[in-house]
Amino acid sequence: MSNPELSVPTKVLEHRDKLVSTLNYHSKQYYLLDQPELPDAEYDRLFQALKSIEEAYPSLRDDTSPTQRVGAKPLPEFESVTHLVPMLSLDNAFSDEDMHAFDKRIKERVKSDASIQYSCEPKYDGIAVSLLYRDGVLVQGATRGDGATGENITQNVRTIGSIPLALVGAGFPSVLEVRGEIFMPKKGFEALNTRQVAKGEKAFVNPRNAAAGSLRQLDPSITATRPLIMCAYSVGYVEGHLPSTHSAILRQLELWGFVISEQLDVVTGAQGCLDYFARLGLERASLPFDIDGIVFKVDSIALQKTLGFVSRAPRWAIAHKFPAQEELTRLNAVEFQVGRTGAITPVARLEPVFVGGVTVSNATLHNRDEIDRLGLCIGDTVIVRRAGDVIPQIVAVVPNNMGESREPIEFPCECPVCGSLVETLEGEVVARCSGGLVCEAQRKEAIKHFASRQAMDIDGLGDKLVEQFVDEGLVNKVADLFTLEGHSIAGLERMGSKSAENLLRSLEKSQSTTLPRFLFALGIREVGQATARNLAQHFGKLEGLIAAEESALQSVDDVGPIVAHYVYDFFRQPHNIEAIESLKIAGVHWPETEPVERKSLPLEGKTFVLTGSLEKMTRDQAKERLLKKGAKVAGSVSAKTHCVVAGPGAGSKLTKAESLGLQIMDEATFIEFIETL
Ligand code: IVH
């Protein structure tokens, strides 16, 4: 029972304080660093323990308790707040010259030629906030608004785990305005959108919009469910003492419980800034959150004071922007491409636009659902996003630009290449052409795949040449490749008799292959190299595989009901059996092996990494030999690696293997090892 009059025993007080700091610590590990150290249930137990103490001694329950982050009632509207010190904006730099000019202006203004120290941080792509602490307690949170007045979002900021409700430690100013950015990390954004769509609600366009929408909630219990983070980047009004450089102030804020940038650094002069800019530019795509540039600030607060402000931006800071990752453009048309498996992919043809550092004129639209989700029509103004090396995407339609000339996008009922019916199987989102190899698009893609390096490895038979063969009617099915004649090849554009001869030679060479390669080359849906290898090893002979029932197929490693069904189906179609027979007649052959139980392979369960160059064989050949013996071949070294095969020129993988004390073999030892297995 609660008893407000009860004096609190010291033991309880100590226990309460311990629980508060433990909960604050673990909430940071969980929300911020994504490195939870406690199971959720244990966190909940500690949380409940604190709640029980507060119920028994209500005088202990104050606004700074972790139990009080969520709990306030929805507001009818946001009140406005006047900032004690205006929230400024930043000037932008877009080039090296702009940065040199910025540095020069500063030196001229302070009349000194000495190099300037700059503090550098990412420019987060989120929402600016100002947090007011009185005697170390959070009393107000506000948006930037017009810089002079913003909206009171105290209830909402209180739900954000990375914002301290009370400052930790001592020595803080009696009044302290902390400024920073609230943003949503990429992972949290994706998870939130998945949840939104599952609930039948609209997905957010980008993490910035999601952060803004989450903060603008009148009901703080909604904000509380959103994965938001606040990074502190400066201070506003201060009554009290702070360190004398910007970077030291941020480090001090960190000690008081704020999150600051992990990338915070201090560099010298314009060149130091440009080097930092280039370095972070490379890291940008792999950072867990969006950034749109780097903010450089004169590190010395005394110098900042000397420099002062021009209109609404400080003279001592600048934002060097990265190329924008999102731009507006017009959707001119949608075309439908047919892939190797008949999958029909809508592709957006865009008015060319410079985004993410390149000119983009096409974007994938994935499937019909994506077009519906976006509510897309031809003629719409759309937001195109290109981040890192990812294929450009349309993230949204700009609503007020939906002009009268909008034209709906008709998803074809017939294949745009061969005219066969387009089908969408139950439970699938992808629409497919039902024409199989009758469809020229599928035929071309199937032949390209058949010839590729990992499949039949027909050297010199590139994509362009395959297209010419099909267009000229020289190759209609894969087996036709092996009956090509020198003179008809030499007659093609950009082909001479020498290249024709070479191609004939590689075609002949490729005829002697292996069963895993052949199976992979057939292009059975969902049968990649690894599955092809498992199937070949399991059955040993093609006939056994062709005759296998779905249940027998499912007993193969990594083959589930879906793959088993595709494989079974493939061999039930007469045109596929015909294609295999014609290939055999044309001379394609492989050594047959006895069916192998996987567990009896000597290297089963062992992981190898190949690095450096090998002399007696290619790395692919070495890999094939290892796989045949049941080993796994990985691309990177970890504690799970059993052995690293290192040839001349091996670099960081070898160093890492050495530091982990792993087994290392040179090529000669490896050959001996694999041959004696
Ligand atoms: S400093 C007086 N540092 O950029 C200096 N701003 O135009 C005021 N921003 O909306 C800003 N990351 O919210 C600073 N590391 C950073 C920042 C940053 C993002 C935003 C800020 C404001 C805009 C400035």
CSV table of N, CA, C and O and ligand atoms in Angstrom, one decimal, residues 88-90 121-125 127-128 144 180-181 233-234 295 297 309 314 316-317, ligand 1:
chain,number,residue,atom,x,y,z
A,88,LEU,N,19.7,28.9,-34.9
A,88,LEU,CA,20.2,29.4,-36.2
A,88,LEU,C,20.2,28.4,-37.3
A,88,LEU,O,20.0,27.2,-37.0
A,89,SER,N,20.4,28.8,-38.5
A,89,SER,CA,20.6,27.9,-39.6
A,89,SER,C,22.1,27.9,-40.0
A,89,SER,O,22.8,28.7,-39.4
A,90,LEU,N,22.4,27.2,-41.0
A,90,LEU,CA,23.8,27.1,-41.4
A,90,LEU,C,24.0,27.5,-42.9
A,90,LEU,O,23.1,27.2,-43.7
A,121,GLU,N,31.4,17.1,-37.5
A,121,GLU,CA,30.3,16.1,-37.2
A,121,GLU,C,29.5,15.9,-38.4
A,121,GLU,O,29.3,16.8,-39.2
A,122,PRO,N,28.8,14.8,-38.5
A,122,PRO,CA,27.9,14.6,-39.6
A,122,PRO,C,26.7,15.6,-39.5
A,122,PRO,O,26.4,16.1,-38.4
A,123,LYS,N,26.1,15.9,-40.6
A,123,LYS,CA,24.9,16.7,-40.6
A,123,LYS,C,23.7,15.7,-40.7
A,123,LYS,O,23.5,15.1,-41.7
A,124,TYR,N,23.1,15.5,-39.5
A,124,TYR,CA,22.0,14.5,-39.4
A,124,TYR,C,20.8,15.0,-40.2
A,124,TYR,O,20.5,16.2,-40.2
A,125,ASP,N,20.1,14.0,-40.8
A,125,ASP,CA,18.9,14.4,-41.6
A,125,ASP,C,17.7,14.1,-40.7
A,125,ASP,O,17.1,13.1,-40.8
A,127,ILE,N,15.2,16.2,-37.3
A,127,ILE,CA,14.4,17.4,-36.9
A,127,ILE,C,15.2,18.1,-35.7
A,127,ILE,O,15.6,17.4,-34.8
A,128,ALA,N,15.4,19.4,-35.8
A,128,ALA,CA,16.2,20.1,-34.8
A,128,ALA,C,15.3,20.3,-33.6
A,128,ALA,O,14.1,20.6,-33.7
A,144,ARG,N,12.3,23.6,-33.6
A,144,ARG,CA,13.0,24.8,-34.0
A,144,ARG,C,12.0,25.9,-34.5
A,144,ARG,O,12.2,27.1,-34.2
A,180,GLY,N,20.1,19.8,-30.6
A,180,GLY,CA,20.5,18.6,-31.3
A,180,GLY,C,19.5,18.2,-32.3
A,180,GLY,O,18.5,18.9,-32.6
A,181,GLU,N,19.7,17.0,-32.9
A,181,GLU,CA,18.8,16.5,-34.0
A,181,GLU,C,18.2,15.2,-33.5
A,181,GLU,O,18.8,14.4,-33.0
A,233,TYR,N,24.3,18.5,-30.6
A,233,TYR,CA,25.3,19.1,-31.4
A,233,TYR,C,25.7,20.5,-31.0
A,233,TYR,O,26.6,21.1,-31.6
A,234,SER,N,25.0,21.1,-30.1
A,234,SER,CA,25.4,22.4,-29.6
A,234,SER,C,24.6,22.8,-28.4
A,234,SER,O,23.7,22.1,-28.0
A,295,VAL,N,29.0,19.1,-40.9
A,295,VAL,CA,29.0,20.4,-40.3
A,295,VAL,C,30.4,20.7,-39.7
A,295,VAL,O,30.9,19.9,-38.9
A,297,LYS,N,32.7,23.4,-37.6
A,297,LYS,CA,32.5,24.5,-36.7
A,297,LYS,C,33.9,24.9,-36.1
A,297,LYS,O,34.7,24.0,-35.8
A,309,PHE,N,27.8,36.5,-36.0
A,309,PHE,CA,26.7,36.0,-37.0
A,309,PHE,C,26.5,36.9,-38.1
A,309,PHE,O,26.8,38.1,-38.0
A,314,PRO,N,25.7,31.5,-38.3
A,314,PRO,CA,27.0,31.9,-37.7
A,314,PRO,C,28.1,32.0,-38.8
A,314,PRO,O,28.0,31.2,-39.7
A,316,TRP,N,31.0,31.2,-38.0
A,316,TRP,CA,32.0,30.2,-37.6
A,316,TRP,C,31.7,28.8,-38.0
A,316,TRP,O,32.3,27.8,-37.5
A,317,ALA,N,30.6,28.6,-38.7
A,317,ALA,CA,30.2,27.2,-39.0
A,317,ALA,C,29.7,27.1,-40.5
A,317,ALA,O,29.2,28.1,-41.0
B,1,IVH,S1,24.8,23.2,-35.8
B,1,IVH,C1,24.6,27.5,-34.9
B,1,IVH,N1,25.3,20.6,-36.2
B,1,IVH,O1,21.2,21.6,-39.8
B,1,IVH,C2,24.7,26.1,-35.4
B,1,IVH,N2,23.3,21.5,-37.1
B,1,IVH,O2,20.8,24.6,-41.0
B,1,IVH,C3,23.4,25.5,-35.5
B,1,IVH,N3,21.9,19.9,-38.3
B,1,IVH,O3,18.2,22.4,-38.8
B,1,IVH,C4,23.4,24.1,-36.1
B,1,IVH,N4,23.2,18.2,-37.9
B,1,IVH,O4,19.2,20.9,-37.1
B,1,IVH,C5,24.5,21.7,-36.4
B,1,IVH,N5,25.9,18.4,-36.4
B,1,IVH,C6,25.0,19.4,-36.7
B,1,IVH,C7,23.8,19.2,-37.4
B,1,IVH,C8,23.0,20.3,-37.6
B,1,IVH,C9,22.1,18.6,-38.5
B,1,IVH,C10,20.8,20.7,-38.8
B,1,IVH,C11,20.1,21.6,-37.8
B,1,IVH,C12,19.5,22.7,-38.6
B,1,IVH,C13,20.3,22.7,-39.8
B,1,IVH,C14,21.1,23.9,-39.9
